[in-house]
Amino acid sequence: MKSSAIQVTVSRIASLTPVIKEFTLTPIGLTTGTPTGTTLPGFSPGSHIQIELPTPTRTLKNAYSLLSDPADLSCYRIAVRLQEGSRGGSRYLHEAVKEGDTLHITPPANLFAPSSMAQHHILIAGGIGITPFMAYRAEMQRQGISHELHYAYTGGLTHAYVEPLLQVASGLVSTYDSTRGERLDIEQILSGQPLGAQVYICGPERLLQAVQQTAHALGWSEGRVHWEAFAAPEPGQPFHVYLAKQDKTLAVSADESLLEALEAARIEHPNLCRGGVCGQCAAPYLSGQVEHRDSYLPPSDQSHLLMPCVSRGACDSTLVLDL
C-alpha cells in the first residue's frame, strides 16, 4: 500500500454467526480501552477502509465498511461474511488472521455518507449490509436525527446485529427473518414518506435493484436514493492489456481484475471502492473490446473510459490503455 497506509493490530475477533466474524482493529501498540492518547483517523458514518490481504496466491485489497461508533477512534470495527465463491479475501480473514496479527489499512474514505439535506433517513439493510448502518445509528442517535432502520436477514446465518439493535429504543428498528417467512415490503416502507425523506440501501444486488425500482415507480427522484455494494470483481476470461505510455504489456488472469494486475506490476492507480461505483479509477483506453461491468460510467463515456477495478477486455484481443 502507499505511504499513507496505517498499521493496525487485530485486537479482537468475534464469531457472530457461522459465516460472520467481527474484527476489532487498533493502532499498533494500543490495547482497546487503554487511555494512551493514540487514536485512528476520524471518520463519518458510511465510511470504509481497504485492507491489504496477502493471500497465498496474490495480495488483495478489499474494502469493508466501518461499523464502529465514529466518536470512538481508539479502534475500528468491521464485520466480514465468509463468501462461498471467495477469491480468498474473506476466507483469508476468517481462517488465517488471528488476534495479535498486524494488518495494513488505508485511511477511511466515504462514498455513502448520509445526506445533510434529508429530514428523515430510511435505512434498508440486507444481511452483512447492516454494517454501515451501525455507524449511522450511533451518530444519528447521538444527534437526535430522525431515522428508521429495516434489517432483513436469514436467522442463524446473517443475523449478526439483531439483538444489539433491538436493545436500543431510539429510532424505529424493524427486522425481517426470512426463515420465519417475514418479508420486507419495500412499497409499504416507501409509500407515504415525506418529501424530505431519503432512503439508503446496503445489501445484495437484488435488494438494491428492488428498492431502486420501487422508489422510481413511486416517483422518488434519483437524488433521494442512495446505495452501497462492495463486491469482489467477478472472474472472466484472461486477457492482455498494453500500456501505451509505458510500452508495457500485462497479462490479466481469469480471477484477477485489471486494477490488481496494474498493482502487481507496481503501477499505482487511484481507486476507492474497487467495485465499479465511485469513478475514482476511471482510465482512458485507445482500442480493444471492453466488457463494462461498472455502475458509474454513462454510455457516452464507455467509448473511451473504463473502470479497471471491474471492467475486462476480450480474451481474443489486446486492450490498449492510455496509461
CSV table of C-alpha atoms in Angstrom, one decimal, residues 7 20 63 72 75 84 92 126 131-132 142 148 151 155 182 187 205 211 226 281 292 295 310 322:
chain,number,residue,atom,x,y,z
A,7,GLN,CA,-0.6,-0.4,10.6
A,20,ILE,CA,-19.8,-13.6,10.0
A,63,ALA,CA,-13.0,-2.7,1.1
A,72,ASP,CA,-14.7,6.3,19.3
A,75,CYS,CA,-10.4,1.3,17.3
A,84,GLU,CA,-18.8,-19.2,-0.8
A,92,TYR,CA,-8.2,-15.3,4.5
A,126,GLY,CA,-29.8,-6.9,3.8
A,131,THR,CA,-22.5,-2.8,8.8
A,132,PRO,CA,-22.5,0.8,7.6
A,142,ARG,CA,-26.3,11.0,19.4
A,148,GLU,CA,-35.8,4.3,10.8
A,151,TYR,CA,-33.0,-5.1,8.6
A,155,GLY,CA,-31.9,-16.3,11.1
A,182,GLU,CA,-41.0,-12.4,7.3
A,187,GLU,CA,-43.5,-0.4,-1.3
A,205,GLU,CA,-27.8,-6.7,-5.7
A,211,VAL,CA,-35.6,-0.6,-3.8
A,226,HIS,CA,-28.5,6.2,-2.0
A,281,CYS,CA,-10.2,4.6,-11.0
A,292,HIS,CA,-18.0,-2.8,-18.9
A,295,SER,CA,-22.3,1.1,-12.3
A,310,VAL,CA,-14.2,-4.4,-12.6
A,322,ASP,CA,-3.7,5.4,-22.5
